[in-house]
XYZ file of N, CA and C in Angstrom:
789
model
N 2.222 -4.350 -29.911
C 2.837 -3.724 -28.362
C 2.639 -5.351 -27.432
N 3.849 -5.046 -25.872
C 3.797 -5.384 -25.704
C 2.948 -6.143 -24.466
N 2.730 -7.237 -23.335
C 1.604 -7.082 -22.844
C 2.051 -8.096 -21.143
N 1.077 -7.543 -20.131
C 2.468 -8.472 -19.316
C 0.701 -8.208 -18.343
N 1.176 -8.652 -16.951
C 0.548 -8.586 -15.383
C 0.126 -8.192 -14.675
N -0.419 -7.584 -14.437
C -0.565 -6.935 -12.714
C -1.045 -7.613 -11.803
N -0.805 -7.797 -10.583
C -1.107 -8.147 -10.139
C -1.640 -7.349 -8.486
N -2.850 -7.164 -7.419
C -1.794 -6.449 -6.232
C -2.947 -7.016 -5.354
N -2.019 -6.705 -4.023
C -2.794 -8.864 -3.461
C -3.003 -8.263 -1.531
N -3.958 -7.862 -1.584
C -4.228 -7.037 -0.593
C -4.473 -8.014 0.522
N -5.178 -7.158 1.558
C -5.434 -8.191 2.859
C -7.171 -8.485 2.653
N -8.123 -8.150 1.195
C -9.078 -9.008 1.794
C -9.489 -9.098 0.259
N -8.766 -8.049 -1.277
C -9.223 -8.516 -2.386
C -7.250 -8.773 -2.873
N -7.554 -9.844 -3.705
C -6.024 -9.204 -5.301
C -7.042 -9.061 -6.469
N -6.832 -8.427 -7.351
C -6.410 -7.765 -8.420
C -5.768 -8.267 -9.336
N -6.241 -8.936 -10.608
C -5.350 -9.187 -11.502
C -6.007 -8.400 -12.272
N -4.804 -7.850 -13.712
C -4.531 -7.437 -15.128
C -3.857 -7.826 -16.288
N -4.650 -7.500 -16.931
C -3.159 -7.579 -18.094
C -3.789 -6.617 -18.889
N -2.097 -6.214 -18.926
C -2.074 -4.764 -19.375
C -0.855 -4.784 -20.038
N -1.291 -3.585 -21.371
C -0.408 -3.185 -22.845
C 1.330 -2.750 -21.929
N 1.979 -2.382 -22.528
C 2.896 -1.154 -22.206
C 2.905 -0.197 -21.344
N 2.020 -0.016 -22.942
C 1.874 2.187 -22.412
C 0.787 2.044 -21.225
N -0.178 1.328 -20.914
C -0.861 0.959 -19.456
C -1.736 0.852 -19.749
N -2.736 0.545 -20.727
C -3.936 0.434 -20.957
C -4.328 -1.001 -20.538
N -5.012 -1.383 -19.941
C -5.682 -2.691 -19.119
C -6.804 -2.868 -20.004
N -6.342 -4.535 -20.459
C -6.540 -5.135 -21.242
C -8.712 -5.806 -20.997
N -7.844 -6.157 -19.214
C -8.302 -6.324 -19.018
C -7.913 -7.384 -17.986
N -9.267 -7.351 -16.799
C -8.660 -7.358 -14.993
C -11.008 -7.952 -14.154
N -9.751 -8.679 -13.556
C -10.080 -9.434 -12.463
C -10.459 -8.845 -10.913
N -11.260 -8.754 -10.000
C -10.992 -8.935 -8.697
C -11.905 -9.981 -7.698
N -10.607 -10.308 -7.102
C -11.137 -11.783 -6.718
C -10.640 -11.952 -4.949
N -11.784 -12.604 -3.845
C -11.791 -12.528 -2.842
C -9.908 -13.290 -2.172
N -9.476 -13.102 -1.192
C -7.851 -13.576 -0.925
C -8.344 -13.984 -0.106
N -9.166 -14.333 1.000
C -8.958 -15.049 2.008
C -7.926 -15.052 3.397
N -7.006 -14.202 3.411
C -6.133 -14.235 3.886
C -5.687 -14.982 4.849
N -6.392 -15.309 5.525
C -6.247 -16.981 6.445
C -5.685 -18.306 6.187
N -5.816 -18.702 4.587
C -5.443 -19.672 3.882
C -3.236 -19.817 3.916
N -3.745 -20.839 3.167
C -1.622 -20.650 3.198
C -1.331 -19.638 1.445
N -0.062 -19.658 1.836
C 0.127 -18.054 0.932
C -0.409 -19.263 -0.766
N 0.227 -20.433 -1.217
C -0.220 -20.943 -1.863
C -1.339 -21.339 -2.746
N -1.975 -20.976 -1.558
C -2.973 -21.263 -2.137
C -4.015 -20.240 -2.332
N -3.183 -19.421 -2.368
C -4.276 -17.670 -2.689
C -3.177 -17.917 -4.146
N -2.106 -17.521 -4.053
C -1.596 -17.733 -5.195
C -1.606 -18.583 -6.070
N -2.909 -20.468 -6.341
C -3.126 -20.995 -6.903
C -4.143 -20.279 -7.343
N -4.771 -19.804 -7.221
C -5.737 -18.525 -7.485
C -5.933 -17.693 -7.978
N -4.476 -16.731 -8.109
C -3.980 -15.473 -9.100
C -4.337 -16.706 -10.328
N -2.631 -17.622 -9.730
C -1.870 -18.976 -11.235
C -3.427 -18.138 -11.922
N -4.161 -18.993 -11.804
C -5.780 -20.098 -12.738
C -5.939 -18.658 -12.929
N -5.803 -17.697 -12.250
C -6.686 -16.004 -13.626
C -5.912 -16.024 -14.491
N -4.487 -15.478 -14.202
C -3.457 -15.001 -15.377
C -2.686 -16.221 -16.342
N -3.811 -17.792 -16.198
C -3.578 -18.642 -17.209
C -5.539 -18.503 -18.307
N -6.341 -17.496 -17.658
C -7.454 -17.807 -18.618
C -7.742 -16.750 -19.226
N -6.759 -14.943 -18.787
C -6.860 -14.450 -19.523
C -6.273 -14.128 -20.206
N -4.725 -15.705 -20.753
C -4.408 -14.975 -22.080
C -3.447 -16.606 -22.054
N -3.775 -17.258 -23.302
C -3.525 -18.770 -23.631
C -2.599 -18.256 -24.132
N -1.522 -17.084 -24.276
C -0.611 -16.707 -25.093
C 0.494 -17.040 -23.771
N 0.608 -16.645 -22.850
C 0.550 -16.126 -21.480
C 2.785 -16.232 -22.177
N 3.375 -17.395 -22.669
C 4.499 -17.466 -22.904
C 5.447 -16.482 -23.810
N 4.744 -15.729 -24.154
C 4.223 -14.492 -25.129
C 4.423 -12.585 -24.327
N 4.107 -13.105 -22.483
C 4.268 -12.043 -21.863
C 5.173 -11.794 -21.599
N 5.259 -10.052 -21.443
C 6.769 -9.555 -20.714
C 7.075 -10.310 -18.990
N 5.710 -10.196 -18.694
C 5.996 -11.758 -17.057
C 4.923 -10.546 -16.335
N 5.216 -10.653 -14.999
C 3.387 -10.607 -13.933
C 4.795 -9.820 -13.061
N 4.067 -8.208 -12.750
C 4.461 -7.583 -11.344
C 3.360 -7.538 -10.474
N 3.908 -7.939 -9.098
C 2.908 -8.292 -8.218
C 3.481 -6.898 -7.326
N 2.175 -6.421 -6.555
C 2.202 -5.241 -4.627
C 2.100 -6.476 -4.179
N 2.342 -6.933 -3.234
C 2.046 -7.243 -1.898
C 2.107 -6.802 -0.983
N 1.387 -7.439 0.227
C 1.084 -6.338 1.485
C 2.065 -7.514 1.996
N 3.284 -6.942 2.665
C 4.105 -7.579 3.327
C 5.641 -6.889 3.526
N 6.732 -7.217 4.308
C 7.537 -6.801 4.218
C 8.526 -7.686 2.631
N 8.950 -7.937 1.063
C 9.505 -8.416 0.485
C 10.795 -7.657 -0.156
N 11.962 -9.455 0.467
C 12.767 -9.580 -0.170
C 13.243 -9.003 -1.539
N 14.962 -8.577 -2.036
C 14.645 -8.789 -3.291
C 14.298 -9.527 -4.553
N 14.913 -10.673 -3.641
C 13.935 -12.232 -4.544
C 12.713 -12.539 -4.362
N 11.824 -11.278 -3.734
C 10.278 -11.971 -3.526
C 10.175 -13.191 -2.706
N 10.738 -12.779 -1.352
C 10.394 -13.532 -0.135
C 10.188 -12.664 0.833
N 8.696 -13.114 1.646
C 8.595 -11.973 2.376
C 9.077 -12.627 3.509
N 9.668 -11.089 3.912
C 10.132 -11.473 5.065
C 8.994 -11.300 6.322
N 7.914 -10.331 6.783
C 7.651 -10.331 7.749
C 5.674 -9.891 6.615
N 4.933 -10.547 7.822
C 3.471 -9.826 6.998
C 2.453 -9.183 8.452
N 1.704 -8.476 7.682
C 0.563 -8.116 8.369
C -0.356 -9.222 9.448
N -0.510 -8.887 10.040
C -1.158 -9.810 11.088
C -3.016 -10.900 10.236
N -2.949 -9.860 9.295
C -3.761 -9.978 8.324
C -3.393 -11.739 7.353
N -2.353 -11.659 7.488
C -1.739 -12.421 5.982
C -0.864 -13.418 7.338
N -2.050 -13.940 8.163
C -0.409 -14.538 9.740
C 0.320 -16.149 8.503
N -0.465 -16.601 7.325
C 0.027 -17.397 7.287
C 1.778 -17.430 5.422
N 1.491 -16.381 4.917
C 1.833 -15.662 4.606
C 4.045 -15.405 4.440
N 4.171 -15.496 5.571
C 5.794 -15.045 5.606
C 6.381 -16.043 5.656
N 7.425 -15.932 5.412
C 8.468 -17.299 4.939
C 8.422 -17.460 2.973
N 7.444 -17.289 2.374
C 6.919 -17.919 0.735
C 7.862 -17.495 0.351
N 7.877 -17.462 -0.640
C 8.892 -17.139 -1.863
C 7.920 -17.209 -2.949
N 6.994 -15.566 -3.164
C 6.129 -15.314 -4.274
C 6.413 -15.501 -5.772
N 8.369 -15.138 -5.941
C 8.713 -14.919 -6.765
C 8.952 -16.043 -7.657
N 9.893 -17.188 -6.827
C 10.159 -18.015 -7.355
C 8.911 -18.786 -7.455
N 7.963 -19.488 -6.640
C 6.932 -19.928 -6.838
C 5.804 -19.696 -8.403
N 5.902 -18.250 -8.420
C 5.367 -17.743 -9.613
C 5.599 -18.224 -10.830
N 7.040 -17.760 -10.866
C 7.866 -17.990 -11.661
C 7.813 -19.974 -12.192
N 7.964 -20.639 -10.915
C 7.835 -22.543 -10.566
C 6.493 -22.610 -11.827
N 5.427 -22.056 -11.857
C 4.042 -22.424 -12.601
C 4.060 -21.698 -13.673
N 4.451 -20.749 -13.952
C 4.217 -19.521 -14.848
C 4.950 -20.184 -16.407
N 6.246 -19.986 -16.140
C 7.735 -20.529 -16.628
C 7.746 -18.642 -17.816
N 7.286 -17.325 -17.070
C 7.364 -16.512 -16.683
C 8.184 -15.413 -16.183
N 9.060 -14.690 -16.765
C 9.822 -14.006 -15.242
C 8.172 -13.496 -13.871
N 9.125 -13.517 -13.969
C 7.752 -12.151 -12.085
C 8.650 -11.498 -11.375
N 8.474 -10.332 -10.439
C 9.105 -9.616 -10.274
C 8.085 -8.626 -8.596
N 8.602 -9.372 -7.617
C 7.477 -8.650 -6.776
C 7.725 -7.816 -5.639
N 7.562 -6.950 -5.295
C 7.844 -6.098 -4.182
C 6.748 -5.395 -3.083
N 6.848 -4.923 -2.379
C 5.388 -4.157 -1.801
C 5.017 -3.301 -2.192
N 3.042 -3.130 -1.783
C 2.020 -2.522 -2.395
C 1.898 -1.152 -3.146
N 2.767 -0.583 -1.507
C 2.911 0.721 -1.359
C 3.915 0.536 -2.691
N 5.647 0.770 -2.551
C 5.996 0.564 -3.525
C 5.900 0.061 -4.981
N 4.742 -0.170 -5.130
C 4.077 -0.477 -6.659
C 2.889 0.747 -6.638
N 2.848 0.680 -5.547
C 1.683 1.742 -5.959
C 2.606 3.273 -6.120
N 4.139 3.463 -5.581
C 4.608 4.941 -5.189
C 5.655 4.419 -7.552
N 6.122 3.194 -7.778
C 6.588 3.434 -9.002
C 5.089 3.359 -10.174
N 4.651 3.076 -10.052
C 2.874 3.031 -10.485
C 2.378 4.639 -11.044
N 2.304 5.535 -9.824
C 2.355 7.432 -9.981
C 3.373 8.119 -10.460
N 4.752 6.915 -10.944
C 6.092 7.308 -11.875
C 5.424 7.587 -12.971
N 5.025 6.363 -13.400
C 5.098 5.549 -15.066
C 3.768 6.152 -15.280
N 2.286 6.046 -14.201
C 1.233 6.502 -15.331
C 0.695 7.469 -14.452
N 0.546 7.315 -13.227
C -0.122 8.335 -12.483
C 0.119 9.977 -12.589
N -0.071 10.808 -11.541
C 0.333 12.218 -10.377
C 1.372 12.357 -10.147
N 2.795 11.212 -10.728
C 4.539 11.916 -10.184
C 4.632 11.182 -12.431
N 4.316 11.109 -12.297
C 4.950 11.686 -14.216
C 5.676 12.846 -14.103
N 7.047 12.325 -14.489
C 7.924 12.781 -14.643
C 8.701 13.400 -13.671
N 8.147 13.186 -12.654
C 9.131 13.044 -11.278
C 9.944 12.369 -10.485
N 11.091 12.821 -11.106
C 12.759 11.506 -10.689
C 12.926 11.215 -9.590
N 12.024 12.385 -8.393
C 12.436 12.243 -6.841
C 10.944 12.217 -6.267
N 10.226 11.030 -5.590
C 9.266 11.358 -4.586
C 8.688 10.540 -4.486
N 8.564 11.450 -2.795
C 8.105 10.009 -1.822
C 5.852 9.956 -1.986
N 5.804 8.557 -1.908
C 4.052 7.871 -1.729
C 4.665 7.633 -0.347
N 2.845 8.409 0.182
C 2.402 8.390 1.177
C 1.269 7.230 1.580
N 0.869 5.917 2.071
C -0.581 5.327 1.616
C -0.897 5.046 3.283
N -1.878 5.849 3.324
C -2.626 6.089 4.532
C -4.065 4.875 4.163
N -4.271 3.776 5.284
C -5.770 3.213 5.004
C -5.638 2.378 6.400
N -5.896 1.346 6.839
C -5.449 0.437 7.725
C -4.449 0.558 8.936
N -3.075 0.241 7.948
C -2.738 0.664 9.058
C -1.587 1.839 7.097
N 0.225 2.580 7.966
C 0.523 3.134 6.913
C 1.868 3.127 6.366
N 2.012 3.421 5.078
C 3.068 2.938 4.428
C 3.222 3.285 3.924
N 4.562 3.468 2.605
C 5.214 3.984 1.713
C 6.233 3.695 0.980
N 6.493 4.858 0.133
C 7.477 4.186 -0.816
C 8.488 5.373 -1.369
N 9.070 5.102 -2.092
C 10.651 5.985 -2.067
C 10.772 5.863 -3.283
N 11.137 7.155 -4.199
C 12.177 6.787 -6.413
C 12.530 8.032 -5.609
N 14.101 7.525 -6.216
C 15.264 8.275 -5.602
C 15.720 8.071 -7.310
N 16.241 9.153 -8.663
C 17.135 9.383 -9.747
C 15.972 8.234 -10.066
N 14.632 8.423 -10.296
C 13.787 7.546 -11.052
C 13.784 5.902 -10.723
N 14.407 5.592 -9.738
C 14.492 4.347 -9.105
C 14.085 3.583 -7.701
N 13.375 2.979 -7.887
C 12.200 2.437 -6.663
C 13.201 1.921 -5.751
N 13.516 2.935 -4.963
C 14.136 2.805 -3.299
C 14.143 1.964 -2.344
N 14.677 0.871 -2.508
C 14.230 -0.715 -1.525
C 15.080 -0.923 -0.574
N 16.059 -0.983 0.064
C 16.715 -0.373 0.995
C 17.306 -1.791 1.400
N 17.813 -1.931 2.830
C 18.807 -3.511 2.721
C 17.767 -4.658 2.350
N 17.405 -5.103 2.995
C 16.108 -6.234 3.061
C 14.628 -6.562 2.083
N 14.530 -4.490 1.461
C 13.036 -4.506 1.181
C 11.748 -3.561 2.237
N 12.658 -3.381 3.130
C 11.776 -2.847 4.472
C 11.584 -0.628 3.829
N 13.121 -0.476 2.895
C 12.745 1.024 2.544
C 11.334 1.789 2.574
N 10.731 2.647 3.364
C 9.115 3.238 3.082
C 8.706 3.010 4.266
N 9.108 2.240 5.233
C 7.961 1.921 6.020
C 7.353 3.041 6.781
N 7.246 4.349 6.246
C 7.074 5.661 7.371
C 6.164 5.643 8.360
N 4.692 3.957 8.757
C 4.287 4.299 9.403
C 5.318 3.480 11.039
N 6.454 3.405 10.930
C 7.061 2.849 11.547
C 8.045 3.643 12.034
N 8.353 5.363 11.359
C 8.637 5.901 12.107
C 8.177 6.711 13.078
N 8.542 7.501 14.624
C 9.006 8.162 15.868
C 8.112 9.371 14.991
N 6.528 9.521 15.605
C 6.021 10.745 15.693
C 5.979 11.520 17.113
N 5.379 10.539 18.529
C 5.534 11.529 19.328
C 6.899 10.018 20.372
N 7.251 10.958 21.235
C 8.225 9.520 21.638
C 7.596 9.001 22.754
N 7.852 8.042 23.395
C 6.229 6.942 24.084
C 5.188 6.689 24.074
N 4.392 7.306 22.866
C 3.173 7.908 22.947
C 2.533 5.950 22.498
N 1.542 6.646 22.270
C 0.549 5.160 21.626
C 0.946 3.877 21.350
N 0.586 2.802 21.224
C 1.774 1.540 21.579
C 0.563 1.657 19.919
N 1.967 0.436 19.550
C 1.513 0.697 17.922
C 1.569 -1.104 17.302
N 1.346 -1.256 16.764
C 1.044 -3.007 15.468
C 2.294 -3.619 16.165
N 3.154 -2.468 16.340
C 4.284 -3.025 15.343
C 5.116 -3.591 17.421
N 4.866 -3.283 18.310
C 5.584 -3.516 20.023
C 6.229 -2.384 19.849
N 6.140 -1.152 19.665
C 6.609 0.540 19.443
C 5.607 1.109 20.581
N 6.072 2.242 20.848
C 4.612 3.426 20.895
C 5.706 4.589 19.904
N 4.100 5.137 19.720
C 4.640 6.582 18.856
C 4.947 6.340 17.688
N 4.427 5.310 17.365
C 4.543 4.939 15.450
C 3.554 6.250 15.061
N 3.866 6.952 13.602
C 2.631 7.283 12.619
C 1.797 6.599 12.715
N 2.114 4.983 12.816
C 0.567 4.354 11.834
C -0.487 4.715 13.144
N -0.041 4.988 14.625
C -0.275 4.807 15.760
C -1.426 5.902 16.282
N -0.888 6.844 15.127
C -2.147 7.917 15.064
C -2.879 8.770 13.668
N -1.572 7.898 12.297
C -3.233 8.207 11.298
C -3.229 6.856 10.537
N -3.817 5.609 10.896
C -4.262 4.933 10.069
C -5.459 4.470 10.439
N -6.304 4.189 9.869
C -7.896 4.478 10.036
C -8.210 3.698 11.520
N -7.362 2.410 12.092
C -7.777 1.894 12.964
C -7.886 3.062 13.814
N -6.325 4.182 14.050
C -5.643 4.892 14.725
C -7.262 6.365 15.036
N -8.160 6.544 13.971
C -8.743 7.480 13.406
C -10.596 6.759 14.643
N -10.673 5.556 14.284
C -11.529 4.657 14.741
C -11.527 4.999 16.409
N -9.653 4.502 17.226
C -9.561 4.733 18.063
C -9.900 6.201 19.292
N -9.322 7.485 18.382
C -9.454 8.336 18.961
C -10.649 9.111 19.107
N -11.743 8.780 17.958
C -13.440 9.317 17.896
C -14.247 8.536 19.054
N -13.583 7.777 19.736
C -14.122 6.298 19.761
C -13.719 7.042 22.308
N -12.929 7.225 22.010
C -12.120 7.748 23.543
C -12.698 9.506 23.974
N -12.576 9.855 22.496
C -13.899 11.729 22.523
C -15.214 11.164 23.006
N -15.370 10.137 22.497
C -17.327 10.448 22.555
C -17.787 8.997 22.879
N -16.885 7.968 23.158
C -18.178 6.472 23.208
C -18.112 6.087 22.735
N -18.818 6.707 21.384
C -19.882 6.139 19.725
C -17.811 5.368 19.115
N -19.203 4.012 18.400
C -17.942 3.331 17.846
C -18.396 3.079 16.156
N -17.350 4.105 15.935
C -17.371 5.265 13.914
C -15.806 4.427 13.455
N -16.742 3.937 11.772
C -16.159 3.727 10.863
C -14.687 4.890 10.972
N -13.633 4.757 10.330
C -12.026 5.782 10.242
C -13.021 6.824 9.254
N -13.797 6.185 7.879
C -14.540 6.988 6.725
C -15.221 8.429 7.805
N -16.338 7.750 8.599
C -17.391 8.248 9.021
C -17.076 9.127 10.027
N -15.854 8.925 10.397
C -14.968 10.048 11.227
C -14.865 11.614 10.351
N -13.954 11.196 9.431
C -14.805 12.458 9.641
C -15.653 12.885 8.057
N -16.452 12.148 7.859
C -18.033 12.550 7.255
C -18.711 13.831 8.592
N -18.890 13.133 10.162
C -19.216 13.289 11.179
C -18.203 14.845 10.903
N -17.095 15.112 10.585
C -16.808 16.321 11.104
C -17.331 17.346 10.243
N -17.048 16.978 8.666
C -17.715 17.628 7.833
C -18.883 18.013 8.474
N -19.162 17.400 9.385
C -21.248 17.697 9.093
C -20.890 19.020 10.338
N -19.846 19.164 11.196
C -19.513 20.250 11.829
C -20.076 18.661 13.043
N -19.810 18.076 13.347
C -19.538 17.355 15.290
C -17.869 17.545 15.733
N -18.460 18.476 16.578
C -17.659 19.374 17.387
C -15.844 17.797 17.869
N -16.223 16.679 18.152
C -15.556 15.831 18.168
C -15.279 15.538 17.410
N -15.934 14.396 16.338
C -14.706 14.240 15.223
C -14.020 15.667 15.000
N -14.930 17.057 14.882
C -13.695 17.932 14.339
C -12.357 18.181 14.828
N -12.573 17.558 15.877
C -11.040 17.730 17.142
C -10.321 16.475 16.498
N -10.924 15.694 16.267
C -9.962 13.919 15.943
C -9.414 14.899 14.812
N -10.121 15.318 13.575
C -9.870 15.072 12.282
C -8.431 15.564 12.444
N -8.724 17.012 13.418
C -7.675 18.075 14.075
C -6.714 17.729 13.911
N -6.711 16.617 14.997
C -5.379 15.861 15.950
C -4.911 15.472 14.719
N -5.517 14.788 13.764
C -5.191 14.068 13.145
C -4.382 14.614 11.310
N -4.700 16.387 11.285
C -3.909 16.612 9.815
C -3.207 17.471 10.550
N -2.816 17.859 12.507
C -1.545 18.514 12.793
C -0.314 17.111 12.388
N -1.245 15.675 12.799
C 0.401 15.041 13.014
C 0.240 15.047 11.445
N -0.180 14.551 10.636
C -0.350 13.853 9.259
C 0.352 15.420 8.359
N 0.701 16.540 9.110
C 0.678 18.044 8.655
C 2.596 17.761 9.425
N 3.016 17.199 10.736
C 4.537 16.784 11.131
C 5.252 15.877 10.383
N 4.536 14.454 9.564
C 5.441 13.598 9.354
C 5.579 14.130 8.232
N 4.821 14.586 7.540
C 4.927 15.178 5.632
C 6.531 15.675 6.149
N 6.428 17.015 6.838
C 6.809 17.940 6.959
C 8.850 16.632 7.181
N 9.139 15.992 8.004
C 10.015 15.398 8.611
C 10.455 14.768 7.221
N 9.065 14.307 6.127
C 9.865 13.331 5.270
C 10.137 14.725 4.291
N 9.952 15.352 4.202
C 10.631 16.654 3.122
C 12.466 16.565 3.557
N 12.065 16.730 4.804
C 13.246 17.837 5.706
C 14.738 16.742 4.762
N 13.725 15.292 4.602
C 14.901 13.944 5.254
C 15.299 13.474 3.615
N 13.731 14.074 1.775
C 14.346 13.450 0.987
C 14.868 14.183 0.139
N 13.764 15.458 0.886
C 13.736 17.542 -0.623
C 12.761 16.444 -1.932
N 11.746 15.917 -1.579
C 11.806 15.370 -2.669
C 11.255 16.114 -3.819
N 10.779 16.326 -5.168
C 10.167 16.886 -6.564
C 8.745 17.480 -5.338
N 7.745 15.269 -4.889
C 6.138 15.590 -4.908
C 5.736 14.989 -3.724
N 5.059 14.742 -3.070
C 4.852 13.859 -1.880
C 3.272 13.600 -2.546
N 2.805 12.471 -3.093
C 1.690 11.129 -3.191
C 0.876 11.370 -1.534
N 0.451 11.564 -1.706
C -0.877 10.885 0.135
C -1.609 9.958 -1.228
N -2.193 8.430 -1.096
C -3.360 8.130 -1.171
C -3.462 7.738 -0.435
N -5.088 8.445 -0.069
C -5.753 7.097 1.200
C -6.526 6.152 0.194
N -5.613 4.928 0.733
C -6.393 3.999 0.574
C -7.808 2.991 1.229
N -8.279 3.437 2.185
C -9.675 3.157 2.447
C -10.320 4.390 3.844
N -8.836 5.376 4.462
C -9.766 5.797 5.323
C -11.330 6.592 5.015
N -10.709 7.333 3.606
C -11.702 8.574 4.136
C -12.844 8.654 1.837
N -13.891 8.349 2.818
C -14.526 8.603 1.335
C -15.262 9.440 1.212
N -15.135 10.534 1.439
C -15.690 11.733 1.256
C -14.708 13.310 0.379
N -13.979 12.511 0.601
C -12.765 13.709 -0.717
C -12.484 12.773 -1.502
N -11.696 13.733 -2.807
C -11.381 12.320 -3.868
C -9.669 13.281 -4.003
N -9.543 11.843 -3.456
C -8.216 12.002 -3.073
C -7.158 11.326 -4.934
N -5.851 11.410 -4.988
C -4.708 11.532 -3.770
C -4.862 13.262 -3.918
N -4.130 13.617 -2.880
C -3.693 14.895 -3.254
C -2.296 14.379 -3.387
N -2.173 16.000 -3.859
C -0.461 15.715 -4.558
C -0.125 17.189 -4.225
N 1.640 16.895 -3.644
C 1.880 18.520 -3.161
C 3.182 18.678 -3.202
N 3.375 19.292 -4.487
C 4.750 19.629 -5.736
C 5.962 20.451 -4.986
N 7.239 19.868 -4.647
C 8.461 20.822 -3.541
C 8.540 22.048 -4.529
N 8.486 22.469 -5.161
C 9.222 24.458 -5.307
C 9.331 24.696 -4.455
């Protein structure tokens, strides 16, 4: 059975796995990212782990990478988050292929998540679906006719920067009223701070709401309202079979993902 490597490059950690073609994980290792370092240094650590995992690497099908940031078709980072300050302009695909001498494919991390749900997860059998990822920021992935839709420069699915509230709260992208300004973990924290004057993590706000804190309940109710508005808009645009919501960092008191079948 063919083997391949899967890599998830996140702001705080990188997960590297050796995987069979049926999705069975043979080996897995998680290492810190140290995202303030140069991209090549981060990639070199990942390459070392890959080479340690399988000494017959040339017999592997290749490496699939999901990375934070906007990734174009040839694997270059077009734009990156504030976390990856030295990442922009790096061609991850070219660098890894040169070092490993096997094929490498790179997509945005949430786009990779959407593909994973279609192939092995909650969206198996779905040809048309969207994935909405809620965490420190807000991202998305789109699958149309069974294929990942990436758009002109790889940025399709950046649902976090749809306008939710015209002339609303400022967003990290420089505009105002974006989905991310209302549905990110940071947004929840800011909203609760404004209501109560108390600083909490996003997950703690949800926990406080569950315990009956009226200020937390108000913040969470508003959050759910904006989430529903966002999902309705996405359904109108894409008419998907399923919407899968992946809560990456925000809520530890619930069992996600939430799957919404579009019947």
